[in-house]
Coordinates of C-alpha atoms and ligand atoms in Angstrom, one line a residue:
M20 CA 14.1 -4.0 -18.2
S21 CA 14.2 0.0 -18.7
K22 CA 15.0 2.2 -15.9
I23 CA 11.8 4.4 -14.6
T24 CA 12.9 7.9 -15.1
D25 CA 10.5 10.9 -14.2
E26 CA 9.4 10.9 -17.6
V27 CA 8.2 7.1 -17.7
F28 CA 6.9 7.8 -14.6
K29 CA 4.5 10.2 -16.0
N30 CA 3.6 7.9 -18.6
V31 CA 2.8 5.5 -15.7
V32 CA 0.6 7.7 -14.5
S33 CA -1.5 8.3 -17.8
H34 CA -1.3 4.7 -18.6
A35 CA -2.7 3.9 -15.2
K36 CA -5.7 6.4 -16.5
E37 CA -6.0 5.2 -19.7
Y38 CA -6.2 1.8 -19.1
G39 CA -9.0 1.7 -16.3
F40 CA -6.5 1.2 -13.0
V41 CA -6.6 4.7 -11.2
F42 CA -8.5 8.2 -12.0
P43 CA -8.8 11.5 -10.4
S44 CA -11.5 11.2 -8.0
S45 CA -14.9 13.6 -9.1
E46 CA -13.1 14.4 -12.3
I47 CA -15.8 15.8 -14.0
Y48 CA -15.9 18.6 -11.4
D49 CA -12.2 18.9 -11.6
G50 CA -11.2 16.6 -9.1
L51 CA -10.6 16.3 -5.6
S52 CA -7.2 17.0 -4.0
A53 CA -5.4 13.7 -3.0
V54 CA -8.6 11.5 -3.7
Y55 CA -8.3 9.0 -6.1
D56 CA -10.8 6.1 -7.7
Y57 CA -9.9 2.8 -8.8
G58 CA -11.2 1.9 -12.1
Q59 CA -12.0 -1.6 -13.3
N60 CA -8.2 -3.0 -13.9
G61 CA -7.5 -1.1 -10.6
A62 CA -10.1 -2.7 -8.3
E63 CA -8.7 -6.1 -9.5
L64 CA -5.4 -5.5 -9.0
K65 CA -6.0 -3.8 -5.7
N66 CA -8.0 -7.0 -4.3
N67 CA -5.2 -9.2 -5.5
I68 CA -2.7 -7.1 -3.7
K69 CA -5.2 -7.5 -0.5
T70 CA -5.6 -11.3 -1.2
Y71 CA -1.6 -11.9 -1.3
W72 CA -1.3 -10.1 2.0
W73 CA -4.1 -11.7 3.6
K74 CA -3.4 -15.1 2.9
S75 CA 0.4 -14.5 3.7
M76 CA -0.8 -13.0 7.2
V77 CA -3.9 -14.9 7.8
Q78 CA -3.8 -18.2 6.0
M79 CA -0.4 -19.0 6.7
H80 CA -0.1 -18.1 10.3
E81 CA -1.8 -20.3 12.5
N82 CA -1.6 -17.9 15.2
I83 CA -3.0 -14.7 13.2
V84 CA -6.8 -14.1 12.8
G85 CA -8.3 -11.1 10.5
I86 CA -11.2 -8.8 11.7
D87 CA -13.2 -5.9 9.9
S88 CA -14.2 -3.4 12.4
A89 CA -16.2 -0.2 11.6
I90 CA -14.8 3.2 10.1
F91 CA -16.5 5.2 13.2
M92 CA -15.6 4.6 16.5
H93 CA -16.3 5.7 19.7
P94 CA -14.3 9.6 20.2
K95 CA -12.8 8.6 23.3
I96 CA -10.8 6.1 21.2
W97 CA -8.7 8.7 19.7
K98 CA -8.2 10.4 23.2
A99 CA -6.7 7.6 24.7
S100 CA -4.6 6.6 21.4
G101 CA -2.8 10.2 21.7
H102 CA -4.3 11.1 18.2
V103 CA -6.6 14.3 19.7
D104 CA -3.5 15.9 20.9
G105 CA -0.5 14.4 19.2
F106 CA -1.5 13.5 15.5
A107 CA -0.7 16.6 14.3
D108 CA 2.0 17.9 11.4
P109 CA 3.9 21.1 11.6
M110 CA 2.9 23.8 8.9
I111 CA 3.8 26.9 7.8
D112 CA 2.1 29.5 5.1
N113 CA 3.9 31.4 3.0
K114 CA 2.0 35.1 3.1
D115 CA 2.7 36.1 -0.4
S116 CA 1.9 32.9 -2.5
Q117 CA -0.9 31.9 0.4
K118 CA 0.3 28.6 0.2
R119 CA 0.7 26.1 3.1
Y120 CA 3.3 23.2 3.6
R121 CA 4.3 21.1 6.0
A122 CA 7.8 22.8 7.8
D123 CA 9.5 19.5 7.9
Q124 CA 8.8 18.7 4.2
L125 CA 10.3 22.2 3.1
I126 CA 13.3 21.1 5.0
E127 CA 13.4 17.9 3.6
D128 CA 13.2 19.1 0.0
K129 CA 16.5 21.9 0.9
I130 CA 18.1 18.5 2.3
A131 CA 17.7 16.8 -1.1
A132 CA 18.7 19.7 -3.0
L133 CA 21.9 20.0 -1.0
D134 CA 22.4 16.5 -1.5
A135 CA 21.9 16.4 -5.4
E136 CA 24.4 19.5 -5.5
G137 CA 27.1 17.3 -3.5
K138 CA 26.9 19.4 -0.5
T139 CA 26.5 16.6 1.9
D140 CA 28.1 18.0 4.9
E141 CA 25.4 20.9 4.8
A142 CA 22.7 18.8 4.5
E143 CA 23.5 16.5 7.3
V144 CA 23.8 19.2 9.5
L145 CA 20.3 20.6 8.4
Q146 CA 19.0 17.1 8.9
T147 CA 20.4 16.5 12.4
D148 CA 19.0 20.4 13.3
M149 CA 15.5 19.3 12.1
D150 CA 15.3 16.1 13.5
A151 CA 16.2 18.0 17.0
A152 CA 13.6 20.3 16.4
L153 CA 10.9 17.8 15.8
K154 CA 11.7 15.5 18.7
A155 CA 11.7 18.6 20.8
E156 CA 8.5 19.9 19.1
D157 CA 10.1 23.3 18.7
L158 CA 7.9 25.0 16.3
Q159 CA 9.6 28.4 16.9
R160 CA 13.3 26.6 16.2
L161 CA 11.8 25.0 12.8
K162 CA 11.1 28.5 11.8
E163 CA 14.5 29.8 12.4
I164 CA 15.8 26.9 10.4
I165 CA 13.6 27.2 7.4
I166 CA 14.8 31.3 7.7
D167 CA 18.5 30.3 8.0
A168 CA 18.8 27.7 5.2
R169 CA 17.3 30.5 3.0
I170 CA 14.2 28.2 2.1
V171 CA 11.9 30.4 -0.2
C172 CA 8.2 29.4 -1.2
P173 CA 8.4 27.5 -4.6
I174 CA 5.4 29.7 -5.9
S175 CA 6.4 33.0 -4.9
K176 CA 10.4 32.4 -4.2
T177 CA 10.0 34.7 -1.1
A178 CA 10.9 33.6 2.4
N179 CA 7.8 35.8 4.1
W180 CA 6.7 32.9 6.5
T181 CA 4.1 32.6 9.0
D182 CA 4.9 31.2 12.3
V183 CA 5.1 27.0 12.2
R184 CA 1.8 25.8 13.8
Q185 CA 0.4 22.2 14.5
F186 CA -2.2 21.0 12.5
N187 CA -4.2 18.1 13.4
L188 CA -4.6 15.4 10.4
M189 CA -7.9 13.8 11.7
F190 CA -11.3 14.5 9.9
S191 CA -14.2 15.1 12.1
T192 CA -18.1 14.9 11.6
Q193 CA -21.2 14.8 13.6
M194 CA -22.9 11.7 14.6
G195 CA -26.8 11.9 15.4
A196 CA -29.3 13.9 13.6
M197 CA -30.2 16.3 16.5
A198 CA -27.9 19.2 17.1
E199 CA -28.0 19.2 20.8
E200 CA -27.7 15.4 21.2
S201 CA -24.8 14.6 18.4
S202 CA -21.3 14.0 19.2
E203 CA -18.1 15.0 17.5
I204 CA -16.5 11.7 16.0
Y205 CA -13.5 11.1 13.5
L206 CA -12.8 9.5 10.3
R207 CA -10.3 7.0 12.0
P208 CA -6.7 8.0 10.8
E209 CA -5.1 4.2 11.3
T210 CA -6.8 1.2 10.9
A211 CA -4.9 -0.3 14.0
Q212 CA -7.2 1.4 16.8
G213 CA -10.1 -1.1 15.5
I214 CA -7.9 -4.1 16.3
F215 CA -6.8 -2.8 19.9
V216 CA -10.2 -2.2 21.1
N217 CA -11.3 -5.7 19.8
F218 CA -8.3 -7.5 21.4
L219 CA -10.4 -8.8 24.2
N220 CA -13.6 -9.9 22.0
V221 CA -10.9 -11.8 19.4
Q222 CA -8.8 -13.1 22.3
K223 CA -11.7 -14.6 24.1
S224 CA -13.9 -15.8 21.3
G225 CA -11.1 -17.1 19.3
R226 CA -9.2 -18.7 22.6
M227 CA -6.1 -17.1 21.3
K228 CA -2.8 -17.7 22.9
I229 CA -0.2 -15.1 23.1
P230 CA 1.9 -14.6 20.7
F231 CA -0.7 -14.1 18.5
G232 CA -1.9 -11.4 15.9
I233 CA -5.0 -9.8 14.5
A234 CA -5.0 -8.2 11.1
Q235 CA -7.0 -5.9 9.3
I236 CA -7.5 -4.2 5.9
G237 CA -9.4 -1.2 5.7
K238 CA -9.7 2.6 5.0
A239 CA -7.9 5.1 6.6
F240 CA -8.2 9.5 6.6
R241 CA -5.7 11.7 7.2
N242 CA -6.4 15.6 6.1
E243 CA -2.7 15.9 5.0
V244 CA -1.2 19.4 4.6
I245 CA 0.1 18.9 1.2
A246 CA -0.5 15.9 -1.1
R247 CA 2.2 14.8 -3.8
Q248 CA 3.2 12.3 -5.8
F249 CA -0.1 10.8 -7.0
I250 CA -1.4 8.2 -4.8
I251 CA 1.9 8.3 -2.1
R252 CA 0.0 10.9 0.1
M253 CA -3.7 10.9 -0.1
R254 CA -6.2 12.1 2.0
E255 CA -8.5 8.9 1.9
F256 CA -6.2 5.6 1.7
E257 CA -6.3 2.1 2.6
Q258 CA -4.0 0.2 4.9
M259 CA -3.3 -3.4 5.7
E260 CA -2.2 -3.4 9.4
M261 CA -1.3 -6.5 11.5
Q262 CA -1.2 -6.3 15.8
F263 CA 1.2 -8.9 17.3
F264 CA 0.4 -9.2 20.7
V265 CA 3.3 -10.5 22.9
R266 CA 4.7 -11.3 26.3
P267 CA 6.6 -8.2 27.6
G268 CA 10.4 -8.4 27.5
T269 CA 10.1 -10.5 24.1
E270 CA 9.0 -7.6 21.8
M271 CA 12.5 -6.8 20.3
I272 CA 12.7 -10.6 19.3
W273 CA 9.4 -10.3 17.5
Y274 CA 10.3 -6.7 16.2
D275 CA 13.1 -8.2 14.1
Y276 CA 11.3 -11.2 13.0
W277 CA 8.5 -9.1 11.5
K278 CA 11.2 -6.7 9.8
Q279 CA 12.6 -9.8 8.1
A280 CA 9.3 -11.6 7.3
R281 CA 7.7 -8.3 5.9
L282 CA 10.5 -7.6 3.7
K283 CA 10.5 -11.1 2.7
W284 CA 6.8 -10.8 1.3
H285 CA 7.9 -7.7 -0.7
L286 CA 10.6 -9.6 -2.4
G287 CA 8.1 -12.9 -3.0
L288 CA 6.6 -10.9 -5.7
G289 CA 9.9 -11.2 -7.5
T290 CA 11.1 -7.3 -7.2
S291 CA 14.8 -7.0 -7.0
A292 CA 16.3 -6.5 -3.3
E293 CA 18.0 -3.7 -4.6
K294 CA 14.9 -1.8 -4.5
Y295 CA 14.4 -2.0 -1.5
R296 CA 16.0 -0.5 1.8
Y297 CA 15.3 -0.4 5.5
H298 CA 15.3 3.0 7.3
D299 CA 15.2 3.1 11.1
H300 CA 13.4 5.8 12.8
T301 CA 15.4 8.3 15.2
K302 CA 11.8 10.5 15.6
L303 CA 9.5 8.0 17.2
A304 CA 5.6 8.5 17.1
H305 CA 4.1 8.8 20.4
Y306 CA 3.1 5.4 20.9
A307 CA 6.7 3.6 19.8
N308 CA 9.9 2.5 21.1
A309 CA 11.4 1.4 18.0
A310 CA 10.3 1.8 14.4
V311 CA 11.7 1.1 11.0
D312 CA 10.5 1.5 7.5
I313 CA 10.4 -0.6 4.3
E314 CA 11.4 1.7 1.5
Y315 CA 11.4 1.3 -2.0
D316 CA 12.9 3.2 -4.9
F317 CA 10.3 5.2 -6.5
P318 CA 11.2 7.2 -9.5
F319 CA 11.2 10.2 -7.2
G320 CA 13.4 8.8 -4.6
F321 CA 13.1 6.3 -1.6
K322 CA 9.8 6.3 0.0
E323 CA 8.3 4.5 2.9
V324 CA 5.9 1.5 1.9
E325 CA 5.6 -0.1 5.2
G326 CA 6.0 0.8 8.9
I327 CA 7.1 -2.0 11.4
H328 CA 6.5 -0.3 14.9
S329 CA 7.0 -2.0 18.4
R330 CA 4.3 0.0 20.1
T331 CA 4.9 -1.3 23.7
D332 CA 1.6 -1.8 25.7
F333 CA 0.8 2.1 25.1
D334 CA -2.3 1.6 23.4
L335 CA -3.8 -1.5 25.4
S336 CA -2.7 0.8 28.6
Q337 CA -4.4 3.7 27.1
H338 CA -7.7 1.9 26.4
Q339 CA -7.8 0.6 29.7
K340 CA -7.5 3.7 31.6
F341 CA -9.9 5.5 29.5
S342 CA -12.5 2.4 29.4
G343 CA -12.0 1.6 32.6
K344 CA -12.1 -1.9 31.5
K345 CA -9.3 -4.4 32.1
M346 CA -7.3 -5.3 29.0
Q347 CA -5.3 -7.9 30.2
Y348 CA -4.2 -11.4 29.4
F349 CA -3.4 -14.5 31.8
D350 CA -0.6 -16.4 30.3
P351 CA -0.7 -19.5 31.9
E352 CA 2.7 -20.8 30.7
L353 CA 5.6 -21.1 33.3
G354 CA 8.5 -18.7 33.6
E355 CA 11.9 -19.5 34.4
D356 CA 11.0 -19.5 38.5
G357 CA 8.5 -22.0 37.6
K358 CA 5.6 -19.6 38.4
P359 CA 3.1 -18.9 35.4
Y360 CA 3.7 -15.4 33.8
G361 CA 0.1 -14.7 35.1
N362 CA -1.8 -11.2 34.2
Y363 CA -0.4 -8.6 32.2
I364 CA -1.0 -6.1 29.2
P365 CA 0.7 -7.6 26.4
F366 CA 3.4 -5.3 24.0
V367 CA 2.5 -5.3 20.3
I368 CA 4.5 -5.3 17.2
E369 CA 2.9 -3.8 14.4
T370 CA 3.2 -4.1 10.9
S371 CA 1.2 -1.6 8.7
I372 CA 1.4 -1.1 5.0
G373 CA -0.3 1.3 2.6
L374 CA -2.2 -0.5 0.1
D375 CA -2.2 2.4 -2.3
R376 CA 1.5 2.6 -1.8
M377 CA 1.9 -1.0 -2.7
F378 CA -0.4 -0.5 -5.6
L379 CA 2.0 2.1 -7.2
L380 CA 5.0 0.2 -6.4
T381 CA 3.6 -2.8 -8.0
M382 CA 2.6 -0.7 -11.3
I383 CA 6.0 0.9 -11.5
N384 CA 7.7 -2.6 -11.2
A385 CA 5.7 -4.1 -13.8
Y386 CA 5.7 -1.3 -16.3
E387 CA 8.0 -1.4 -19.3
E388 CA 8.0 0.4 -22.9
E389 CA 9.7 -2.6 -24.9
D390 CA 11.3 -1.9 -27.8
L391 CA 10.4 -4.5 -30.6
S392 CA 11.9 -3.2 -33.5
T393 CA 13.4 -5.5 -36.0
E394 CA 15.8 -4.5 -39.4
E395 CA 12.6 -4.1 -41.2
R396 CA 10.2 -2.3 -39.1
Q397 CA 9.9 -0.2 -35.8
D398 CA 7.6 -1.9 -33.3
S399 CA 7.4 -1.5 -29.7
R400 CA 4.8 -2.0 -26.8
V401 CA 3.9 -1.2 -23.2
V402 CA 3.7 -4.3 -20.9
L403 CA 2.6 -4.6 -17.4
R404 CA 4.7 -7.7 -16.1
F405 CA 2.8 -8.3 -13.2
P406 CA 3.2 -11.3 -11.1
P407 CA 0.6 -13.5 -12.8
A408 CA -1.2 -14.0 -9.3
L409 CA -1.7 -10.2 -9.0
A410 CA -2.6 -9.7 -13.2
P411 CA -6.4 -8.1 -13.0
V412 CA -7.0 -10.3 -16.1
K413 CA -5.7 -13.9 -15.8
A414 CA -6.3 -14.7 -19.4
A415 CA -7.9 -13.5 -22.6
I416 CA -9.8 -15.5 -25.2
F417 CA -9.9 -14.6 -28.8
P418 CA -11.6 -16.3 -31.4
L419 CA -9.2 -15.9 -34.5
T420 CA -12.0 -14.4 -36.7
K421 CA -15.7 -13.5 -36.0
K422 CA -17.2 -16.2 -38.2
D423 CA -17.2 -20.1 -39.1
G424 CA -18.3 -20.9 -35.6
L425 CA -15.2 -19.7 -33.7
P426 CA -16.7 -17.0 -31.6
E427 CA -19.1 -20.0 -30.2
K428 CA -16.2 -22.1 -29.4
A429 CA -14.3 -19.5 -27.8
R430 CA -17.6 -18.3 -25.8
E431 CA -17.6 -22.3 -24.8
I432 CA -14.2 -22.1 -23.3
M433 CA -14.5 -18.6 -21.6
D434 CA -17.5 -19.9 -19.8
R435 CA -16.0 -22.5 -18.5
L436 CA -12.9 -20.6 -17.6
K437 CA -14.9 -17.5 -15.8
L438 CA -15.9 -20.1 -13.1
D439 CA -12.4 -20.1 -11.9
F440 CA -10.4 -17.1 -13.1
A441 CA -10.8 -13.8 -14.1
V442 CA -11.0 -13.7 -18.0
Q443 CA -12.1 -11.6 -20.9
Y444 CA -13.3 -12.4 -24.2
E445 CA -12.6 -10.4 -27.2
E446 CA -13.1 -10.4 -30.8
K447 CA -12.5 -6.9 -32.3
D448 CA -9.5 -6.1 -34.2
A449 CA -6.5 -8.1 -35.4
I450 CA -5.0 -10.6 -33.1
G451 CA -1.6 -8.3 -32.9
K452 CA -4.0 -5.5 -31.8
R453 CA -5.5 -7.5 -29.0
Y454 CA -2.5 -9.0 -27.8
R455 CA -1.2 -5.5 -27.4
R456 CA -3.9 -4.5 -25.4
Q457 CA -3.8 -7.4 -22.8
D458 CA -0.4 -6.7 -22.7
A459 CA -1.0 -3.2 -21.3
I460 CA -3.1 -4.4 -18.7
G461 CA -0.8 -7.2 -17.8
T462 CA -2.6 -10.4 -19.0
P463 CA -0.2 -13.0 -18.6
I464 CA -1.8 -15.7 -21.5
C465 CA -4.0 -15.1 -24.4
I466 CA -6.0 -17.8 -25.8
T467 CA -6.5 -17.9 -29.4
V468 CA -9.2 -20.5 -31.1
D469 CA -8.9 -21.0 -34.8
H470 CA -10.3 -23.6 -37.0
Q471 CA -7.9 -26.3 -36.0
S472 CA -9.4 -25.9 -32.5
L473 CA -12.8 -27.1 -34.2
E474 CA -11.1 -30.2 -35.5
D475 CA -9.3 -31.2 -32.6
N476 CA -10.0 -29.1 -29.7
T477 CA -6.4 -27.6 -29.2
V478 CA -5.7 -23.8 -29.3
T479 CA -2.9 -21.4 -29.2
I480 CA -1.7 -19.9 -26.0
R481 CA 0.8 -16.8 -26.3
H482 CA 2.6 -15.7 -22.9
R483 CA 2.6 -12.1 -22.1
D484 CA 6.5 -11.7 -21.3
S485 CA 8.1 -14.1 -23.8
M486 CA 5.4 -13.3 -26.3
E487 CA 5.9 -17.0 -27.5
Q488 CA 3.2 -19.5 -28.6
E489 CA 2.3 -22.8 -28.2
R490 CA -0.4 -25.3 -28.9
V491 CA -2.3 -27.0 -26.1
P492 CA -5.1 -28.9 -25.5
A493 CA -8.4 -26.8 -24.8
D494 CA -9.2 -29.3 -21.5
Q495 CA -5.9 -28.5 -20.3
L496 CA -6.8 -24.6 -19.9
E497 CA -7.7 -24.7 -16.1
K498 CA -4.6 -26.7 -15.1
I499 CA -2.2 -24.4 -17.1
I500 CA -4.0 -21.2 -15.6
G501 CA -4.2 -22.7 -12.5
E502 CA -0.5 -23.6 -11.9
L503 CA 0.5 -20.1 -13.4
V504 CA -1.3 -17.8 -11.4
S505 CA -1.1 -20.0 -8.0
W506 CA -0.8 -18.0 -4.9
G507 CA 1.7 -21.0 -3.6
K508 CA 4.6 -19.4 -5.6
L509 CA 4.4 -16.4 -4.1
L510 CA 3.8 -17.6 -0.8
A511 CA 6.2 -20.6 -0.6
Ligands
GAP21 N1 -1.2 2.1 12.7 C1 0.6 3.0 12.2 C2 0.5 3.8 11.0 O1 -0.3 4.2 10.6 P1 2.0 5.3 9.5 O2 3.6 5.2 9.0 O3 1.5 6.5 9.8 O4 1.5 4.1 10.5 C3 1.6 3.3 7.9 O5 1.1 4.6 8.2 C4 1.4 3.1 6.3 O6 0.4 3.9 5.7 C5 2.6 4.1 5.6 O7 3.6 3.2 5.5 C6 2.1 4.2 4.1 O8 2.3 3.4 3.3 C7 0.6 4.6 4.6 N2 0.5 5.6 4.4 C8 0.1 6.7 5.5 N3 -0.1 7.9 5.3 C9 -0.9 7.7 3.8 C10 -1.2 8.7 3.1 N4 -1.6 9.9 3.6 N5 -1.5 8.1 1.6 C11 -1.5 7.1 1.4 N6 -0.6 5.9 2.4 C12 -0.3 6.4 3.3

């Protein structure tokens, strides 16, 4: 497998556009910064990643159920959760270029540059200083660090900086038509709060017993100060989150459990373990007492894909306080003293993965520019080696030619297979060209109908990865494709 360099990463981004995976949003109006649309193949791939997550969380765990809560929520929720007061990034402007930056990001970039130059001691000192300033929320100190480290604006190349200020990342809008009656509401910056406020509804209606989890997939919105690296940092994105409610005192056992379980989910896709690492947090979010990121080795370095957070009873306690409703659970199980644990506010372990980052990871991991040259001629192909269950199209059906009843036979097979699988029919161009188009979108098999098919009802299957071909009975196709794309292979 060829190493994904910066150059190849650029190719991945343009491939994603050319083949209908990801488009810049509002492109005909020159785009909208940090917002993207998913095209015909991207939407399928994204749905398949969601399915893999949903199945592994909800279907595979008898004590986890899924919900779909509204994006709009009562504004008090964000006061209770701490987002109105605390969900902010430190930003700084360069007075010459008028460009805005995240102060911590500027320092991070400097640390990376020092590391690259081999000045690791200097980089370490800078990291420690920054962590301390962030922890103490000392904005003045952050500015001093930027000045002392001689960090300049990448555009103006000057160090003419404003003070560092906190910038709240939540988008707000008005709900209600009449100005005087309308209230300010927020677009949710995480899906988790929709789970917390439904904790009692789900627990009671589902007669759930602790420990249990509630999972959700949905859009989240953050007015990120800077957007970068394609779909890594977006202003509208999607999260797949699960809150696991546990008895107080058992949270670290479950934290470790989910830390392992989530990495296993990633590796289930066949990605090399070397591409992943854990990153323990030193600076914790306002709600957490332990947190770890699962990071992936993107072409631009290791980046967070998923976070596992021990959120204590912070959120439920805050909602109890702000709503005046009891957020407690009665635990009938007997403790060591022989008495029931009784009423308590559960502790929570959260797993939170960014769907768009997972999408990019899947694209990068699958992308290969393969040299197929022989002594006689130069040849190459771009192939997306998706795990078959995630592939946007599971099989493509080709009549060898457009005549002699071959299209009719191919259509007959297509009409059968589409009942169970996402399949595509193609009759244009030579077979070789059709193979290449399907390789480029990651279709695991191509099925060719030829004259022999009319006689003995067999077809040729060509495999994406090996490019090998085999002859199989057409009535075996459901079974062959079914086994190839089975979710069981990923979930086992
Ligand atoms: N409920 C906890 C929470 O939201 P987070 O670490 O802020 O935690 C979780 O976000 C995941 O959401 C991240 O690991 C990342 O994959 C994804 N994510 C966060 N901000 C994002 C953004 N601006 N664009 C794309 N994905 C983002």
